[in-house]
Short mmCIF file of C-alpha atoms and ligand atoms in Angstrom, two decimals:
data_model
loop_
_atom_site.label_atom_id
_atom_site.label_comp_id
_atom_site.label_asym_id
_atom_site.label_seq_id
_atom_site.Cartn_x
_atom_site.Cartn_y
_atom_site.Cartn_z
CA MET A 1 -10.26 33.61 -42.30
CA GLY A 2 -9.05 32.63 -38.83
CA GLU A 3 -9.47 29.09 -37.64
CA ARG A 4 -12.66 28.64 -35.65
CA SER A 5 -12.30 26.42 -32.65
CA HIS A 6 -14.59 23.47 -32.19
CA ASP A 7 -17.32 23.55 -29.57
CA PHE A 8 -16.08 20.27 -28.20
CA VAL A 9 -13.88 17.36 -29.09
CA ILE A 10 -14.35 13.83 -27.79
CA ARG A 11 -10.83 12.39 -27.63
CA GLY A 12 -9.51 8.87 -27.80
CA ALA A 13 -12.82 7.03 -28.00
CA SER A 14 -13.34 3.68 -29.65
CA ILE A 15 -15.43 4.95 -32.56
CA ILE A 16 -18.25 2.71 -33.72
CA ASP A 17 -19.49 4.71 -36.68
CA GLY A 18 -22.89 3.10 -37.21
CA SER A 19 -22.06 1.45 -40.52
CA GLY A 20 -21.17 -1.91 -38.98
CA ALA A 21 -17.46 -1.34 -39.72
CA ALA A 22 -14.91 -2.36 -37.08
CA ALA A 23 -14.32 0.13 -34.26
CA TRP A 24 -11.16 2.26 -34.33
CA THR A 25 -9.66 4.76 -31.90
CA GLY A 26 -9.96 8.46 -32.75
CA ASP A 27 -11.37 11.90 -31.97
CA VAL A 28 -14.67 13.48 -32.97
CA ALA A 29 -15.07 17.25 -33.20
CA VAL A 30 -18.43 19.01 -33.01
CA ARG A 31 -19.37 22.55 -33.96
CA GLY A 32 -22.95 23.73 -33.60
CA ASP A 33 -25.27 20.82 -34.28
CA ARG A 34 -22.87 18.92 -36.55
CA ILE A 35 -19.93 16.58 -36.48
CA VAL A 36 -17.18 18.49 -38.28
CA ALA A 37 -14.19 16.15 -38.01
CA VAL A 38 -13.51 12.51 -37.30
CA GLY A 39 -9.99 11.12 -36.90
CA GLU A 40 -7.10 12.91 -35.27
CA VAL A 41 -8.31 16.40 -34.29
CA ARG A 42 -5.52 18.93 -33.58
CA GLU A 43 -7.56 22.14 -33.62
CA PRO A 44 -8.44 23.77 -30.29
CA ALA A 45 -11.82 23.20 -28.70
CA ALA A 46 -13.80 25.01 -26.05
CA ARG A 47 -14.17 21.66 -24.30
CA SER A 48 -12.45 18.30 -24.45
CA VAL A 49 -14.11 15.09 -23.38
CA GLU A 50 -11.54 12.41 -22.53
CA ALA A 51 -13.06 9.15 -23.68
CA SER A 52 -10.37 6.50 -23.65
CA GLY A 53 -11.85 3.16 -22.72
CA LEU A 54 -15.31 4.28 -23.88
CA ALA A 55 -17.15 3.55 -27.09
CA LEU A 56 -18.53 6.46 -29.11
CA SER A 57 -21.41 5.69 -31.43
CA PRO A 58 -24.25 7.54 -33.13
CA GLY A 59 -27.15 8.12 -30.76
CA PHE A 60 -29.53 5.20 -30.78
CA ILE A 61 -32.67 5.43 -32.90
CA ASP A 62 -35.71 3.81 -31.34
CA VAL A 63 -37.57 2.75 -34.48
CA HIS A 64 -40.49 1.42 -32.50
CA SER A 65 -41.73 3.82 -29.86
CA HIS A 66 -45.10 4.89 -28.54
CA ASP A 67 -43.89 8.25 -27.26
CA ASP A 68 -46.20 10.39 -29.44
CA PHE A 69 -47.70 12.09 -26.39
CA ALA A 70 -44.88 11.50 -23.89
CA VAL A 71 -42.67 13.87 -25.91
CA LEU A 72 -45.29 16.58 -25.31
CA PHE A 73 -46.18 15.69 -21.70
CA GLU A 74 -42.70 14.71 -20.41
CA PRO A 75 -40.31 16.41 -22.83
CA GLU A 76 -37.14 15.45 -20.96
CA MET A 77 -37.83 11.84 -21.96
CA SER A 78 -35.44 10.38 -19.40
CA ALA A 79 -36.59 6.83 -20.10
CA LYS A 80 -35.03 7.10 -23.55
CA LEU A 81 -32.14 9.55 -23.09
CA LEU A 82 -30.62 7.65 -20.17
CA GLN A 83 -30.28 4.58 -22.41
CA GLY A 84 -28.66 6.56 -25.22
CA VAL A 85 -31.67 7.06 -27.49
CA THR A 86 -31.47 10.36 -29.42
CA THR A 87 -34.33 9.81 -31.90
CA ASP A 88 -37.74 8.26 -31.35
CA VAL A 89 -39.91 7.03 -34.20
CA VAL A 90 -43.47 7.46 -32.90
CA GLY A 91 -46.83 6.42 -34.31
CA ASN A 92 -46.31 2.66 -34.34
CA CYS A 93 -48.93 -0.11 -34.29
CA GLY A 94 -51.60 2.03 -35.95
CA LEU A 95 -51.65 4.52 -33.07
CA GLY A 96 -50.90 7.96 -34.47
CA ALA A 97 -50.74 11.56 -33.26
CA ALA A 98 -53.37 12.97 -35.66
CA PRO A 99 -56.18 13.77 -36.20
CA HIS A 100 -56.16 15.37 -32.78
CA ARG A 101 -59.63 14.24 -31.66
CA GLU A 102 -58.88 10.54 -32.17
CA ALA A 103 -55.27 10.89 -30.98
CA ALA A 104 -56.52 12.40 -27.71
CA VAL A 105 -58.24 9.08 -26.96
CA THR A 106 -54.90 7.26 -27.28
CA ALA A 107 -53.15 9.95 -25.25
CA ALA A 108 -55.68 9.44 -22.45
CA ALA A 109 -55.02 5.68 -22.46
CA PHE A 110 -51.29 6.30 -21.91
CA THR A 111 -51.61 9.25 -19.55
CA PRO A 112 -55.06 9.39 -17.93
CA GLY A 113 -56.10 12.84 -16.81
CA ARG A 114 -53.72 14.83 -19.01
CA MET A 115 -55.19 17.09 -21.68
CA LEU A 116 -53.61 17.03 -25.11
CA ALA A 117 -53.22 20.67 -26.19
CA PRO A 118 -54.91 21.26 -29.55
CA TYR A 119 -53.09 21.05 -32.88
CA GLU A 120 -54.13 20.50 -36.46
CA GLY A 121 -53.00 17.36 -38.29
CA TYR A 122 -49.42 16.10 -38.55
CA ALA A 123 -48.20 19.53 -39.58
CA GLY A 124 -49.59 20.85 -36.29
CA TYR A 125 -48.19 17.95 -34.26
CA LEU A 126 -44.66 18.34 -35.65
CA ALA A 127 -44.85 22.12 -35.21
CA ALA A 128 -45.91 21.61 -31.56
CA ILE A 129 -42.75 19.52 -31.04
CA ASP A 130 -40.58 22.24 -32.53
CA ARG A 131 -42.28 24.94 -30.44
CA ASP A 132 -41.68 23.20 -27.11
CA PRO A 133 -39.00 20.66 -27.98
CA PRO A 134 -38.27 17.47 -26.10
CA SER A 135 -34.72 16.31 -25.31
CA LEU A 136 -34.63 13.96 -28.30
CA ASN A 137 -35.59 14.05 -31.97
CA VAL A 138 -38.98 12.77 -33.09
CA ALA A 139 -39.98 11.23 -36.41
CA ALA A 140 -43.60 10.23 -36.89
CA LEU A 141 -45.47 7.46 -38.65
CA VAL A 142 -49.10 8.06 -39.60
CA GLY A 143 -51.21 5.62 -37.55
CA HIS A 144 -53.72 3.70 -39.64
CA GLY A 145 -56.05 2.98 -36.70
CA THR A 146 -56.24 6.65 -35.82
CA ILE A 147 -57.02 7.88 -39.33
CA ARG A 148 -59.47 4.99 -39.78
CA ALA A 149 -61.35 5.99 -36.62
CA ALA A 150 -61.52 9.55 -37.93
CA ALA A 151 -62.57 8.67 -41.47
CA MET A 152 -65.32 6.11 -40.89
CA GLU A 153 -68.94 6.32 -39.80
CA ASN A 154 -68.58 2.92 -38.13
CA PRO A 155 -64.95 1.78 -37.85
CA ALA A 156 -66.10 -1.70 -36.77
CA LEU A 157 -67.00 -2.32 -40.42
CA GLU A 158 -65.14 -2.60 -43.69
CA SER A 159 -64.47 0.75 -45.29
CA SER A 160 -66.43 2.20 -48.19
CA GLU A 161 -64.77 3.87 -51.15
CA VAL A 162 -65.61 7.31 -49.77
CA GLU A 163 -64.15 6.42 -46.39
CA ARG A 164 -60.95 5.12 -47.99
CA GLY A 165 -60.66 8.40 -49.81
CA ARG A 166 -60.91 10.25 -46.49
CA MET A 167 -58.25 8.00 -44.96
CA ARG A 168 -56.00 8.63 -47.90
CA ALA A 169 -56.40 12.40 -47.54
CA LEU A 170 -55.42 12.18 -43.86
CA LEU A 171 -52.42 10.01 -44.77
CA GLU A 172 -51.36 12.46 -47.46
CA GLU A 173 -51.56 15.37 -45.03
CA GLY A 174 -49.16 13.44 -42.78
CA LEU A 175 -46.77 12.61 -45.60
CA GLU A 176 -46.74 16.21 -46.81
CA ALA A 177 -45.99 17.35 -43.26
CA GLY A 178 -42.98 15.01 -43.21
CA ALA A 179 -44.22 11.74 -41.69
CA VAL A 180 -41.84 8.86 -42.48
CA GLY A 181 -44.52 6.27 -43.24
CA LEU A 182 -47.75 4.51 -42.27
CA SER A 183 -48.17 1.99 -39.46
CA THR A 184 -50.94 -0.54 -38.92
CA GLY A 185 -52.04 -2.38 -35.78
CA LEU A 186 -54.09 -5.28 -37.12
CA ILE A 187 -54.98 -6.85 -33.76
CA TYR A 188 -56.46 -3.62 -32.44
CA GLU A 189 -59.72 -1.77 -32.92
CA PRO A 190 -60.33 -0.41 -35.46
CA GLY A 191 -57.34 -1.52 -37.59
CA ARG A 192 -58.29 -5.19 -37.26
CA ASN A 193 -61.44 -4.55 -39.34
CA ALA A 194 -59.42 -3.43 -42.35
CA ARG A 195 -59.14 -5.85 -45.23
CA GLU A 196 -55.85 -6.31 -47.03
CA ASP A 197 -57.10 -4.30 -50.03
CA GLU A 198 -57.75 -1.26 -47.82
CA ILE A 199 -54.16 -1.41 -46.61
CA ILE A 200 -52.79 -1.85 -50.13
CA PHE A 201 -54.90 1.12 -51.28
CA LEU A 202 -53.32 3.30 -48.58
CA ALA A 203 -49.83 1.87 -49.02
CA ARG A 204 -49.88 2.96 -52.65
CA ALA A 205 -49.83 6.56 -51.39
CA LEU A 206 -46.50 5.78 -49.72
CA ALA A 207 -44.83 4.66 -52.92
CA GLY A 208 -44.61 8.11 -54.47
CA ALA A 209 -43.32 9.62 -51.22
CA GLY A 210 -40.65 6.95 -50.68
CA ALA A 211 -42.14 6.32 -47.23
CA LEU A 212 -42.25 3.08 -45.27
CA TYR A 213 -45.11 0.73 -44.33
CA THR A 214 -44.79 -0.79 -40.85
CA SER A 215 -47.14 -3.34 -39.36
CA HIS A 216 -48.10 -4.91 -36.09
CA MET A 217 -49.42 -7.91 -37.95
CA ARG A 218 -52.82 -9.62 -37.66
CA ASP A 219 -51.53 -12.69 -35.87
CA GLU A 220 -48.14 -13.24 -34.24
CA SER A 221 -49.12 -16.66 -32.93
CA LEU A 222 -50.14 -19.72 -34.99
CA GLY A 223 -51.00 -17.41 -37.88
CA LEU A 224 -47.55 -15.82 -37.88
CA VAL A 225 -46.43 -17.09 -41.26
CA ASP A 226 -49.70 -16.10 -42.96
CA SER A 227 -49.38 -12.66 -41.41
CA VAL A 228 -45.84 -12.25 -42.69
CA ARG A 229 -47.09 -13.28 -46.14
CA GLU A 230 -49.85 -10.66 -45.97
CA THR A 231 -47.36 -7.96 -44.94
CA ILE A 232 -45.02 -8.89 -47.77
CA ARG A 233 -47.93 -8.89 -50.25
CA VAL A 234 -48.80 -5.33 -49.21
CA GLY A 235 -45.24 -4.24 -49.92
CA GLU A 236 -44.99 -6.16 -53.15
CA THR A 237 -48.36 -5.04 -54.52
CA ALA A 238 -48.05 -1.40 -53.51
CA GLY A 239 -44.36 -1.20 -54.37
CA VAL A 240 -43.24 0.05 -50.94
CA ALA A 241 -40.71 -0.99 -48.33
CA VAL A 242 -42.31 -2.87 -45.43
CA GLN A 243 -41.23 -3.22 -41.82
CA ILE A 244 -42.52 -6.04 -39.62
CA SER A 245 -42.90 -4.58 -36.15
CA HIS A 246 -41.64 -6.37 -33.01
CA HIS A 247 -41.10 -9.66 -34.82
CA LYS A 248 -41.87 -12.63 -32.58
CA ALA A 249 -43.70 -15.93 -32.22
CA ALA A 250 -46.28 -15.46 -29.48
CA GLY A 251 -47.48 -18.39 -27.40
CA ARG A 252 -45.90 -21.77 -26.77
CA ALA A 253 -47.67 -23.44 -29.69
CA ALA A 254 -46.02 -20.98 -32.10
CA TRP A 255 -42.49 -21.19 -30.72
CA GLY A 256 -39.98 -21.98 -33.44
CA MET A 257 -42.16 -20.51 -36.18
CA VAL A 258 -39.79 -17.57 -36.55
CA ARG A 259 -37.51 -19.86 -38.55
CA GLU A 260 -40.19 -20.05 -41.24
CA SER A 261 -41.17 -16.37 -40.95
CA LEU A 262 -37.53 -15.30 -41.35
CA ARG A 263 -37.25 -17.62 -44.35
CA GLN A 264 -40.26 -15.82 -45.86
CA ILE A 265 -38.43 -12.53 -45.37
CA ASP A 266 -35.30 -13.90 -47.06
CA GLU A 267 -37.31 -15.25 -49.99
CA ALA A 268 -39.17 -11.98 -50.50
CA ARG A 269 -35.92 -10.02 -50.37
CA ALA A 270 -34.39 -12.37 -52.91
CA ARG A 271 -37.14 -11.45 -55.36
CA GLY A 272 -36.70 -7.75 -54.69
CA VAL A 273 -39.25 -6.92 -51.99
CA ASP A 274 -37.76 -4.51 -49.46
CA VAL A 275 -38.86 -6.18 -46.21
CA ALA A 276 -37.22 -6.14 -42.78
CA ALA A 277 -38.21 -6.36 -39.12
CA ASP A 278 -37.55 -4.88 -35.72
CA GLN A 279 -37.42 -6.42 -32.27
CA TYR A 280 -37.30 -5.71 -28.54
CA PRO A 281 -34.96 -8.03 -26.60
CA TYR A 282 -37.35 -9.70 -24.14
CA THR A 283 -39.43 -12.88 -23.89
CA SER A 284 -42.44 -11.01 -22.55
CA ALA A 285 -44.75 -8.74 -24.52
CA SER A 286 -47.02 -5.91 -23.43
CA THR A 287 -50.24 -4.34 -24.66
CA ILE A 288 -53.69 -3.24 -23.55
CA LEU A 289 -55.56 -6.01 -21.73
CA ALA A 290 -58.65 -5.26 -23.83
CA ALA A 291 -56.84 -6.53 -26.95
CA VAL A 292 -55.70 -9.68 -25.15
CA VAL A 293 -59.28 -10.44 -24.13
CA GLN A 294 -60.75 -9.52 -27.50
CA ASN A 295 -58.32 -11.88 -29.22
CA ARG A 296 -59.13 -14.56 -26.60
CA TRP A 297 -55.56 -15.40 -25.72
CA ILE A 298 -56.24 -16.21 -22.07
CA GLU A 299 -57.00 -19.58 -20.49
CA GLY A 300 -60.71 -20.04 -20.03
CA ALA A 301 -61.67 -18.24 -23.25
CA SER A 302 -63.50 -20.87 -25.25
CA ALA A 303 -61.85 -20.12 -28.57
CA ALA A 304 -58.28 -20.09 -27.23
CA GLY A 305 -56.47 -22.97 -28.93
CA ALA A 306 -54.46 -25.54 -27.02
CA GLY A 307 -51.01 -24.26 -26.14
CA ARG A 308 -51.98 -20.82 -27.34
CA ALA A 309 -53.82 -19.65 -24.24
CA LEU A 310 -51.89 -17.76 -21.61
CA GLY A 311 -52.22 -19.00 -18.04
CA GLY A 312 -53.11 -16.75 -15.12
CA ASP A 313 -49.44 -16.50 -14.12
CA GLU A 314 -48.41 -15.43 -17.59
CA VAL A 315 -50.55 -12.29 -17.69
CA VAL A 316 -49.46 -9.52 -15.32
CA ILE A 317 -51.17 -6.14 -14.90
CA ALA A 318 -48.67 -3.41 -15.74
CA SER A 319 -50.74 -0.34 -15.07
CA SER A 320 -54.25 0.48 -13.89
CA ALA A 321 -55.05 4.09 -13.15
CA LYS A 322 -58.19 3.09 -11.23
CA HIS A 323 -56.70 0.16 -9.32
CA PRO A 324 -53.00 0.84 -8.81
CA GLU A 325 -52.95 -2.00 -6.29
CA TRP A 326 -53.12 -4.35 -9.31
CA ASP A 327 -49.91 -3.00 -10.83
CA GLY A 328 -47.33 -5.79 -10.99
CA ARG A 329 -49.82 -8.53 -10.04
CA SER A 330 -50.78 -11.47 -12.22
CA LEU A 331 -54.33 -12.53 -13.10
CA ALA A 332 -53.70 -15.62 -10.95
CA GLU A 333 -52.94 -13.40 -7.95
CA ILE A 334 -55.86 -11.07 -8.58
CA GLY A 335 -58.22 -14.02 -9.01
CA ALA A 336 -56.90 -16.00 -6.02
CA GLY A 337 -59.64 -17.23 -3.73
CA THR A 338 -62.29 -16.95 -6.45
CA HIS A 339 -63.42 -19.71 -8.78
CA GLU A 340 -62.79 -17.59 -11.85
CA SER A 341 -60.81 -18.77 -14.85
CA PRO A 342 -57.96 -16.40 -15.78
CA PHE A 343 -60.16 -15.20 -18.66
CA GLU A 344 -62.99 -14.39 -16.26
CA THR A 345 -60.60 -12.53 -13.98
CA ALA A 346 -59.38 -10.53 -16.97
CA ARG A 347 -62.96 -9.62 -17.89
CA ARG A 348 -63.69 -8.53 -14.32
CA VAL A 349 -60.52 -6.39 -14.31
CA LEU A 350 -61.56 -4.81 -17.61
CA ALA A 351 -65.09 -4.13 -16.40
CA GLU A 352 -63.59 -2.07 -13.58
CA ASP A 353 -60.89 -0.39 -15.64
CA PRO A 354 -61.13 -0.73 -19.44
CA ALA A 355 -57.77 1.03 -19.91
CA VAL A 356 -55.59 -1.53 -18.10
CA TRP A 357 -52.17 -2.42 -19.59
CA ALA A 358 -50.74 -5.93 -19.31
CA ILE A 359 -47.45 -7.80 -19.63
CA LEU A 360 -47.64 -11.21 -21.32
CA HIS A 361 -45.04 -13.92 -20.82
CA MET A 362 -45.26 -15.66 -24.16
CA MET A 363 -42.03 -15.86 -26.21
CA SER A 364 -39.06 -18.22 -26.16
CA GLU A 365 -35.48 -17.14 -25.60
CA ASP A 366 -34.35 -19.21 -28.61
CA ASP A 367 -36.75 -17.30 -30.88
CA VAL A 368 -35.60 -13.96 -29.48
CA ARG A 369 -32.02 -14.86 -30.44
CA GLU A 370 -32.98 -16.27 -33.82
CA VAL A 371 -34.80 -13.05 -34.78
CA MET A 372 -31.98 -10.90 -33.40
CA ARG A 373 -29.33 -12.70 -35.43
CA HIS A 374 -31.20 -12.21 -38.68
CA PRO A 375 -29.31 -9.58 -40.69
CA THR A 376 -32.38 -7.41 -41.36
CA THR A 377 -33.54 -7.04 -37.74
CA LEU A 378 -33.40 -3.55 -36.22
CA ILE A 379 -33.78 -2.72 -32.54
CA GLY A 380 -36.90 -0.90 -31.33
CA SER A 381 -38.14 -0.79 -27.74
CA ASP A 382 -41.93 -0.84 -28.21
CA GLY A 383 -41.76 0.90 -24.84
CA LEU A 384 -45.14 1.89 -23.40
CA PRO A 385 -44.84 5.11 -21.41
CA THR A 386 -47.67 4.44 -18.96
CA GLY A 387 -47.84 4.85 -15.22
CA GLY A 388 -47.62 1.91 -12.85
CA LYS A 389 -45.14 -0.80 -13.74
CA PRO A 390 -44.63 -0.66 -17.51
CA HIS A 391 -42.71 -3.37 -19.32
CA PRO A 392 -38.99 -2.88 -18.58
CA ARG A 393 -38.29 -2.62 -22.32
CA LEU A 394 -39.25 1.07 -22.04
CA CYS A 395 -36.04 1.87 -20.14
CA GLY A 396 -33.85 -1.15 -20.77
CA THR A 397 -33.94 -2.16 -24.44
CA PHE A 398 -30.76 -0.67 -25.89
CA ALA A 399 -28.50 -1.39 -22.93
CA ARG A 400 -29.89 -4.91 -22.74
CA VAL A 401 -28.92 -5.66 -26.32
CA LEU A 402 -25.40 -4.26 -25.84
CA GLY A 403 -24.86 -5.85 -22.42
CA ARG A 404 -26.67 -9.13 -22.31
CA TYR A 405 -26.86 -10.08 -25.98
CA VAL A 406 -23.57 -8.60 -27.25
CA ARG A 407 -21.04 -8.75 -24.41
CA ASP A 408 -22.37 -11.58 -22.26
CA GLU A 409 -23.95 -13.96 -24.75
CA HIS A 410 -22.26 -13.09 -28.07
CA VAL A 411 -25.49 -13.23 -30.04
CA LEU A 412 -24.34 -10.18 -32.06
CA GLY A 413 -21.02 -8.42 -32.50
CA LEU A 414 -20.81 -4.94 -30.96
CA GLU A 415 -20.48 -3.05 -34.25
CA ASP A 416 -23.28 -5.08 -35.83
CA ALA A 417 -25.61 -4.40 -32.88
CA VAL A 418 -24.86 -0.66 -32.98
CA HIS A 419 -25.51 -0.66 -36.73
CA ARG A 420 -29.02 -2.07 -36.07
CA MET A 421 -29.70 0.79 -33.62
CA THR A 422 -28.23 3.61 -35.71
CA GLY A 423 -27.09 3.60 -39.34
CA ALA A 424 -29.38 0.83 -40.58
CA SER A 425 -32.31 2.41 -38.74
CA ALA A 426 -31.68 5.90 -40.17
CA LEU A 427 -31.48 4.55 -43.71
CA ARG A 428 -34.62 2.45 -43.32
CA PHE A 429 -36.75 5.24 -41.83
CA GLY A 430 -35.36 7.97 -44.08
CA LEU A 431 -33.71 10.01 -41.30
CA GLU A 432 -31.28 12.07 -43.29
CA GLY A 433 -28.01 13.15 -41.73
CA ARG A 434 -28.48 10.80 -38.77
CA GLY A 435 -27.22 7.41 -37.70
CA PHE A 436 -23.51 7.70 -38.57
CA VAL A 437 -20.42 9.25 -36.99
CA ARG A 438 -19.26 11.14 -40.06
CA PRO A 439 -18.30 14.73 -40.83
CA GLY A 440 -21.41 16.69 -41.84
CA PHE A 441 -23.77 14.45 -39.92
CA PHE A 442 -25.79 15.73 -36.97
CA ALA A 443 -24.00 15.37 -33.65
CA ASP A 444 -26.36 12.82 -32.12
CA LEU A 445 -23.82 10.81 -30.12
CA VAL A 446 -23.59 8.40 -27.21
CA LEU A 447 -20.52 7.55 -25.15
CA PHE A 448 -20.82 4.25 -23.32
CA ASP A 449 -18.67 1.71 -21.55
CA PRO A 450 -18.98 -1.63 -23.38
CA LYS A 451 -17.60 -3.46 -20.34
CA ARG A 452 -20.21 -2.03 -17.98
CA ILE A 453 -23.28 -1.40 -20.06
CA ALA A 454 -26.29 -3.29 -18.65
CA ASP A 455 -30.04 -2.85 -18.38
CA ARG A 456 -31.29 -2.42 -14.81
CA ALA A 457 -35.00 -2.04 -15.50
CA THR A 458 -36.93 -4.97 -14.01
CA PRO A 459 -40.63 -5.78 -13.64
CA SER A 460 -40.59 -4.46 -10.06
CA ASP A 461 -38.34 -1.45 -10.82
CA PRO A 462 -39.14 -0.81 -14.49
CA ARG A 463 -37.85 2.76 -14.68
CA CYS A 464 -34.39 2.04 -13.33
CA PRO A 465 -31.93 3.52 -15.86
CA PRO A 466 -29.19 1.34 -17.32
CA ASP A 467 -25.56 1.25 -16.25
CA GLY A 468 -22.69 2.25 -18.47
CA ILE A 469 -24.14 5.17 -20.47
CA ALA A 470 -21.78 8.11 -19.84
CA ASN A 471 -22.72 11.04 -22.12
CA VAL A 472 -25.42 11.62 -24.68
CA PHE A 473 -25.51 14.49 -27.18
CA VAL A 474 -28.48 15.51 -29.32
CA ASN A 475 -27.90 17.99 -32.15
CA GLY A 476 -24.56 18.87 -30.56
CA VAL A 477 -26.02 19.59 -27.11
CA GLU A 478 -25.17 17.46 -24.08
CA VAL A 479 -28.35 15.95 -22.67
CA VAL A 480 -26.77 13.30 -20.45
CA ARG A 481 -23.54 13.95 -18.53
CA ASP A 482 -21.97 11.22 -16.41
CA GLY A 483 -25.24 9.32 -16.52
CA HIS A 484 -27.43 12.27 -15.46
CA HIS A 485 -29.91 14.31 -17.48
CA THR A 486 -28.75 17.92 -17.96
CA HIS A 487 -32.36 19.11 -18.55
CA ALA A 488 -31.36 20.38 -22.01
CA ARG A 489 -34.06 19.97 -24.66
CA PRO A 490 -32.38 20.26 -28.05
CA GLY A 491 -34.64 17.76 -29.87
CA ARG A 492 -36.34 18.47 -33.19
CA ALA A 493 -39.21 17.18 -35.24
CA LEU A 494 -37.64 15.26 -38.14
CA ARG A 495 -39.40 15.51 -41.47
CA ARG A 496 -38.84 13.03 -44.27
CA GLY A 497 -36.82 14.42 -47.11
CA ARG A 498 -35.88 17.58 -45.22
ZN1 LIG B 501 -47.45 -3.42 -31.66
#
């Protein structure tokens, strides 16, 4: 048989293979959707990409995304591709893509006015992705809040046995379709009404499938350590791996508590519980304003504890479809000239537009670094693909870690940081054949300049793409060339175990 030439060879790159091992200089050959050779490649290729001076790593895996509907509505997914992300894990924080009727409510909160085309269950959702593919790969978590809303007569209550059975059936449909796990959002309606035993009951269904339990925990403020304990108990009791989502200590009064929460993680791991966390690299958070008000985190809410309440300057409207003039303005600015407390301003804003998104300035830089340094922490953007002025983490997360926290501030080594965005993430979320630069693996690759890489997304220009990302390949197809989207859409729905 004659020697087949490669489709392309990337030559002379500093290869960071995703395992955490030291970078080394070499070539990577790709044929079809796979990496076929790594090292010194002599065979001919239809195309050569000269990459000396650039780093070549596996495409980044965003383990914490909320792009369930964005991948259908905006399949080019520039926000992610232009920062080197080649796989999105969707369905985080209890917000899932099925059942369709309940998912459509979430879709409307992200993208008001757009209709979610019908599909049936997770099988239907993943098939819809394959039918009209986005530019990146998509793996899905089943969202607990979404199945709970579908399964219960009144989701404001605790669940009955019958209702738990319905939830479990919906979860099992997702797992059979290839979902990689179950997520909860225990500050949100209706997930917050679930008792621990309901979650353990559902998590047991994950054990047989080898799937993961991820959680936006009940309390990331003064109750942080108790919440971490609850999350660990779910994993330990149900016998499943657990992932603490966007690990942080929220609110001044809780700053420093991550030392204890990380110690809890270490202790649990030492006794054999498979627990880890993920993080976005910012000191501000973002969520729906309704949850912030319901949890009474804003100054002027009677139950807000001292040091826990956010001031009017610390809560900024990210996106309001009804009042775009609020986008980028703080509660203090919106309430100026009135005698309202920040809490009252927030309630007035919500009365006019219940679907408002907010940015919350509430973490400490020291805690961000402490969590990042912990060996189990993965990187996930928690990006919220809304209109208006979304949190800059949507477009900046991966470049910000590699620029600010690796090159400029030496919080992590380069290979270690890449490992937490690629190989470690693929192993944790069961993404087979992804996350490493190795022969036989899928050619999800990113070429970047470690000396130039930097996030450029800011609160006022949140969709500005990062600097220093040269080329991005998904399943062997070039999606970003010299920093520009090629409009190719080679993404796939990823199914656990397949
Ligand atoms: Zn969350």
